[in-house]
mmCIF file of C-alpha atoms in Angstrom:
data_model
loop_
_atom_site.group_PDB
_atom_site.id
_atom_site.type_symbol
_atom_site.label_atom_id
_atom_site.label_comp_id
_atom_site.label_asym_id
_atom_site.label_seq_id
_atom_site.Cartn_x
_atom_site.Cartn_y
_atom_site.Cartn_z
ATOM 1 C CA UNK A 1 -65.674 -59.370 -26.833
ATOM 2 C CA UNK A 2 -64.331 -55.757 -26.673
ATOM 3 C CA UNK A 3 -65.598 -53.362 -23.968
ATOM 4 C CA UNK A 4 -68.204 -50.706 -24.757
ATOM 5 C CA UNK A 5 -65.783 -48.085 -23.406
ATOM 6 C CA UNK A 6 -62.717 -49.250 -25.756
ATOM 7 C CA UNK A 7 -65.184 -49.125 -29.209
ATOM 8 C CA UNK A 8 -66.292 -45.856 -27.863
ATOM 9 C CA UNK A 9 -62.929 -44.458 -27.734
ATOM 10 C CA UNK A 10 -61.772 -45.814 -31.029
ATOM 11 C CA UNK A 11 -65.046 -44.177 -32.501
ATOM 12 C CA UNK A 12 -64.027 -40.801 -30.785
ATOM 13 C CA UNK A 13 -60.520 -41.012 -31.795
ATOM 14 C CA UNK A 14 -61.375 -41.644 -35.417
ATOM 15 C CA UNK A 15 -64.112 -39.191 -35.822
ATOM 16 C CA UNK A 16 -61.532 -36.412 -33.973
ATOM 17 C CA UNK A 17 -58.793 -37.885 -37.174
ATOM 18 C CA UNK A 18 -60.999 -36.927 -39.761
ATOM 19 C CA UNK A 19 -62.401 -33.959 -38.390
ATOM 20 C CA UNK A 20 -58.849 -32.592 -38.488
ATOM 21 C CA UNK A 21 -57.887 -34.365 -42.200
ATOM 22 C CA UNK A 22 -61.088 -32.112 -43.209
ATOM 23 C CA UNK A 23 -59.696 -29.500 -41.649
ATOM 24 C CA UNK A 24 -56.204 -29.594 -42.807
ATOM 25 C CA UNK A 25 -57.601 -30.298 -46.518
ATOM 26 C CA UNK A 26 -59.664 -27.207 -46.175
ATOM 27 C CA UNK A 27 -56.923 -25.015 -45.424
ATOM 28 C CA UNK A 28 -55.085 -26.638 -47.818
ATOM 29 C CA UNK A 29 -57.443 -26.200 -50.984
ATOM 30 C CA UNK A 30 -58.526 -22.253 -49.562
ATOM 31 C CA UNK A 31 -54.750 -21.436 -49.732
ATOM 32 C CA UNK A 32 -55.434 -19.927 -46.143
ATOM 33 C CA UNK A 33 -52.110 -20.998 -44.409
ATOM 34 C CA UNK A 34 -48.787 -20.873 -45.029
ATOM 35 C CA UNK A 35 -47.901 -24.346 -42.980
ATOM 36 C CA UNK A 36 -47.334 -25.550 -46.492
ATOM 37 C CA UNK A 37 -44.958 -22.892 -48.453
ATOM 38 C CA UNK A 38 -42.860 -24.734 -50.609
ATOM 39 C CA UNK A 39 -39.025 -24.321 -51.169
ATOM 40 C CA UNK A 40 -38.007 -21.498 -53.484
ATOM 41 C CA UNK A 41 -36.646 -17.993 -54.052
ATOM 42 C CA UNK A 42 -38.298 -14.533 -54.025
ATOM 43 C CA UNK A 43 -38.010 -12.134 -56.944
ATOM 44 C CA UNK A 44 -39.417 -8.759 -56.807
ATOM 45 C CA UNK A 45 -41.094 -6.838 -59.833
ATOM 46 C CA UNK A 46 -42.804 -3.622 -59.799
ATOM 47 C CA UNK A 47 -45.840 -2.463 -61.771
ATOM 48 C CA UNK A 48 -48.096 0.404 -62.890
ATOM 49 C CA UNK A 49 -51.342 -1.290 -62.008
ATOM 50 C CA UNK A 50 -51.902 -4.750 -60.439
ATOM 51 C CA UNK A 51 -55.891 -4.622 -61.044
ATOM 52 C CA UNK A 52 -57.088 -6.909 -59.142
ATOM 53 C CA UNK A 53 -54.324 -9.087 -58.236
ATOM 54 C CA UNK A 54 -54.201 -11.069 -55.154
ATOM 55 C CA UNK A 55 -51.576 -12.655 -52.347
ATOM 56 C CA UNK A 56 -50.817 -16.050 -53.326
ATOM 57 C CA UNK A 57 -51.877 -15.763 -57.096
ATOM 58 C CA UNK A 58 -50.148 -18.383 -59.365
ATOM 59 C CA UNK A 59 -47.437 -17.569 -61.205
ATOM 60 C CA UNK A 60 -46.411 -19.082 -63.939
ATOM 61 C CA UNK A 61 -44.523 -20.086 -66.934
ATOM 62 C CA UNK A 62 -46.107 -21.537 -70.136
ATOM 63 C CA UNK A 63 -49.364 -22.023 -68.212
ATOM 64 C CA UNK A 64 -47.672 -24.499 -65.831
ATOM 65 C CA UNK A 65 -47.820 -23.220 -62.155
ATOM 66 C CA UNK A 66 -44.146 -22.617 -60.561
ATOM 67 C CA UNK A 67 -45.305 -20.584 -57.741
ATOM 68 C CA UNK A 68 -47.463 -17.985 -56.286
ATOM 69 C CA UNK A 69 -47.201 -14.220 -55.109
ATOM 70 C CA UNK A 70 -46.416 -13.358 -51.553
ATOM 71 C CA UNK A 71 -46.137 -9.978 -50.936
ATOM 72 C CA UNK A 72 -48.271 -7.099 -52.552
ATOM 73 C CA UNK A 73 -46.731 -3.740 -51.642
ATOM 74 C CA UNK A 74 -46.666 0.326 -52.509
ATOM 75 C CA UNK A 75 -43.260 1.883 -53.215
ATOM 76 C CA UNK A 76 -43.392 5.240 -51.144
ATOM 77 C CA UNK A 77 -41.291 6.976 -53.751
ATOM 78 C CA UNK A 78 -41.854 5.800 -57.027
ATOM 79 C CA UNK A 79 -46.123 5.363 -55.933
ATOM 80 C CA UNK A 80 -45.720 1.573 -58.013
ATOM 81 C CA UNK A 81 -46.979 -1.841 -56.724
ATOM 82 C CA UNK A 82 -43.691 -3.953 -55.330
ATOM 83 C CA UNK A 83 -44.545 -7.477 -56.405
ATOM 84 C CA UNK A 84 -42.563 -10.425 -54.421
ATOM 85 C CA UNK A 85 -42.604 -13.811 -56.352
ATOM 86 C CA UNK A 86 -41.871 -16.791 -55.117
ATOM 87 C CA UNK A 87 -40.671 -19.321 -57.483
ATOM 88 C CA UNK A 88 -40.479 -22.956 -56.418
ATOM 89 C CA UNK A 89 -37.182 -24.200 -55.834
ATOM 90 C CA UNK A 90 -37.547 -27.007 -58.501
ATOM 91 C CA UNK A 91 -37.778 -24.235 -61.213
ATOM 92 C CA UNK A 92 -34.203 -23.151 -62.046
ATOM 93 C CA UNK A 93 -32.538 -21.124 -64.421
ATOM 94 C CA UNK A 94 -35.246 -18.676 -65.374
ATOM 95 C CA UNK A 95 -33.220 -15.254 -67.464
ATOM 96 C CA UNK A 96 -32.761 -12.371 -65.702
ATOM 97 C CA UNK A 97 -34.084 -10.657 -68.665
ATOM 98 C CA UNK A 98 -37.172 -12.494 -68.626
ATOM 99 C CA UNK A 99 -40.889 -10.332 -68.919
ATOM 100 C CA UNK A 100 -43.329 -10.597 -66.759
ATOM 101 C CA UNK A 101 -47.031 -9.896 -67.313
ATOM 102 C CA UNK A 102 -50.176 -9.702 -65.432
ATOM 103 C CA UNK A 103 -52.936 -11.519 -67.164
ATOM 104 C CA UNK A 104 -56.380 -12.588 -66.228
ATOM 105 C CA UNK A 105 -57.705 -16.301 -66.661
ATOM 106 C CA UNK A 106 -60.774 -16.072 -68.870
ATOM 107 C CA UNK A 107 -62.884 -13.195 -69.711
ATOM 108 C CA UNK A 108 -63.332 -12.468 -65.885
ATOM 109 C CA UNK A 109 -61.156 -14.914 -64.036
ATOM 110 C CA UNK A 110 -58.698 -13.997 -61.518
ATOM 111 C CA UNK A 111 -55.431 -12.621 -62.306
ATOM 112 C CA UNK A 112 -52.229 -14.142 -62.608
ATOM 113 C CA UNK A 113 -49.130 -13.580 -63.651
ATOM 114 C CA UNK A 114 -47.099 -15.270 -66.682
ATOM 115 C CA UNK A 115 -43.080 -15.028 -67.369
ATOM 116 C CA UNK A 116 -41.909 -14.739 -70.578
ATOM 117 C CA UNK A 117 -38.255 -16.471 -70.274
ATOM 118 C CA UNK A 118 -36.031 -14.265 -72.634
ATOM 119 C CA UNK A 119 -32.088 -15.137 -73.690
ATOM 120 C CA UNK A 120 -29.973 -14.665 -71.113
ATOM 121 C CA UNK A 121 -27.227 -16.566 -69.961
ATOM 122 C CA UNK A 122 -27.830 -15.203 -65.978
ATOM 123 C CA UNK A 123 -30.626 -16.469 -64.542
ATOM 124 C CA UNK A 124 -32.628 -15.349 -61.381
ATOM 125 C CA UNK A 125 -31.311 -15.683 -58.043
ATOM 126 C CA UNK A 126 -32.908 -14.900 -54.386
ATOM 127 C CA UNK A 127 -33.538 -11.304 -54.211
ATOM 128 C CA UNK A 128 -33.786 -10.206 -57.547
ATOM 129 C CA UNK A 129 -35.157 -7.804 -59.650
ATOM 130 C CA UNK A 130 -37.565 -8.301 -62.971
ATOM 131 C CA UNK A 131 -37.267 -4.938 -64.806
ATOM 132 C CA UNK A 132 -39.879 -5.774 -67.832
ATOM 133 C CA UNK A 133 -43.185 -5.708 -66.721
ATOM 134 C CA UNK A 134 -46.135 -5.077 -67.869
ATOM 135 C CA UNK A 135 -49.521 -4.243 -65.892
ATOM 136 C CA UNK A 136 -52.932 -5.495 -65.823
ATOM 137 C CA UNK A 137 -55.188 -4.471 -68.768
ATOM 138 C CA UNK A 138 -58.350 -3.277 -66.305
ATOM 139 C CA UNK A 139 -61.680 -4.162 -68.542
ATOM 140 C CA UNK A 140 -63.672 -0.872 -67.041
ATOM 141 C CA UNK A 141 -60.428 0.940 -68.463
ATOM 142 C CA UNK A 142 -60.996 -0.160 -71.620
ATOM 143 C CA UNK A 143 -64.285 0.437 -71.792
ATOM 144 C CA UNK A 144 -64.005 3.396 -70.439
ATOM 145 C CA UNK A 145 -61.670 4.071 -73.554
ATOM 146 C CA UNK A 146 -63.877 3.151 -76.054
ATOM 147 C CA UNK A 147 -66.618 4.680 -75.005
ATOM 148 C CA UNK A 148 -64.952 8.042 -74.903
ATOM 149 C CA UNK A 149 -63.076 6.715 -78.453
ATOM 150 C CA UNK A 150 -66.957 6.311 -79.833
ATOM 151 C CA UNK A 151 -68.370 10.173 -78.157
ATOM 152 C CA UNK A 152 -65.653 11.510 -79.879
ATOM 153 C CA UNK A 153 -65.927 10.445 -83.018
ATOM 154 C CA UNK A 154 -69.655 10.857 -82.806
ATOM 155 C CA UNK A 155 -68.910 14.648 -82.149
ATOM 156 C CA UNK A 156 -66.633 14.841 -85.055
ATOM 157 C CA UNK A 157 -68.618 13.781 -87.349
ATOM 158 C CA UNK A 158 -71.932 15.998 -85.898
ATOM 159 C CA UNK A 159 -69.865 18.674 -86.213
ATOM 160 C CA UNK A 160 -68.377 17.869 -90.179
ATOM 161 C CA UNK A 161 -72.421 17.317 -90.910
ATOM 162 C CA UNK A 162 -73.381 20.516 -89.588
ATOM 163 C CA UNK A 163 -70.311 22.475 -91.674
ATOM 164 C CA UNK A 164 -71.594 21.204 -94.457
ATOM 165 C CA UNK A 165 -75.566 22.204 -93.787
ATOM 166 C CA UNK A 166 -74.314 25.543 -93.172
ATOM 167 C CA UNK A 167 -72.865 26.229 -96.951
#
């Protein structure tokens, strides 16, 4: 028969095992550490607007994920959001020309951001630049937009009514 001090110490060293599989799982899912960065290469692309963007936001290509953003940063000259990308390693061969485009999952998901592979025969190497971008459409923008887009017309045609009255 075992001891009552050896099933107590195989309890304790179990329960301390899955308190730090929870652990290591939680980190994992939150995307809160970086003991877990895959192998890749970092491309750089710089935007108007990021909205609400975020670090380690999926990128990706076709709606498959092939990696995430790591660095979110202001260009002291040109006043434009410096985007670094890192692409898995297992994703080669991407165009140099390709687009790249901030979209948002859903209605009012999180934003992402989706490459458009072009034609090119060069493809994208550590350190490069994407040059076609395009920045997140903001949804209190466009409101914003149309609302003025409907006062406007209002006006104009308050203002054609009243012309006429006056003949």
């Amino acid at each position: 028969m075992l001891s009552q001090r050896f099933v107590e110490t195989c309890v304790g060293l179990f329960l301390i095992a899955a308190i730090a599989a929870l652990l290591v799982l939680a980190f994992k899912v939150s995307g809160l550490t970086s003991f877990f960065t895959r192998e890749g290469y970092n491309v750089t692309a710089q935007f108007d607007d990021i909205g609400q963007l975020k670090l380690r936001a999926a990128i990706k290509i076709g709606g498959v994920r092939v990696g995430e953003v790591s660095d979110i940063r202001l260009d002291p000259t040109s006043y434009r959001a410096v985007v670094t990308l890192h692409i898995n390693s297992d994703v080669k061969d991407i165009p140099d020309d390709s687009s790249v485009a901030i979209l948002t999952a859903g209605l009012l998901g999180d934003n992402y951001i989706e490459i458009t592979p072009m034609y090119s025969s060069t493809f994208l190497k550590d350190g490069s630049q994407i040059n076609d971008t395009k920045s997140a459409m903001i949804l209190e923008k466009l409101i914003g937009q149309f609302m003025f887009k409907l006062g406007n017309d209002s006006n104009a045609s308050n203002k054609a009514t009243t012309k006429e009255t006056t003949k």
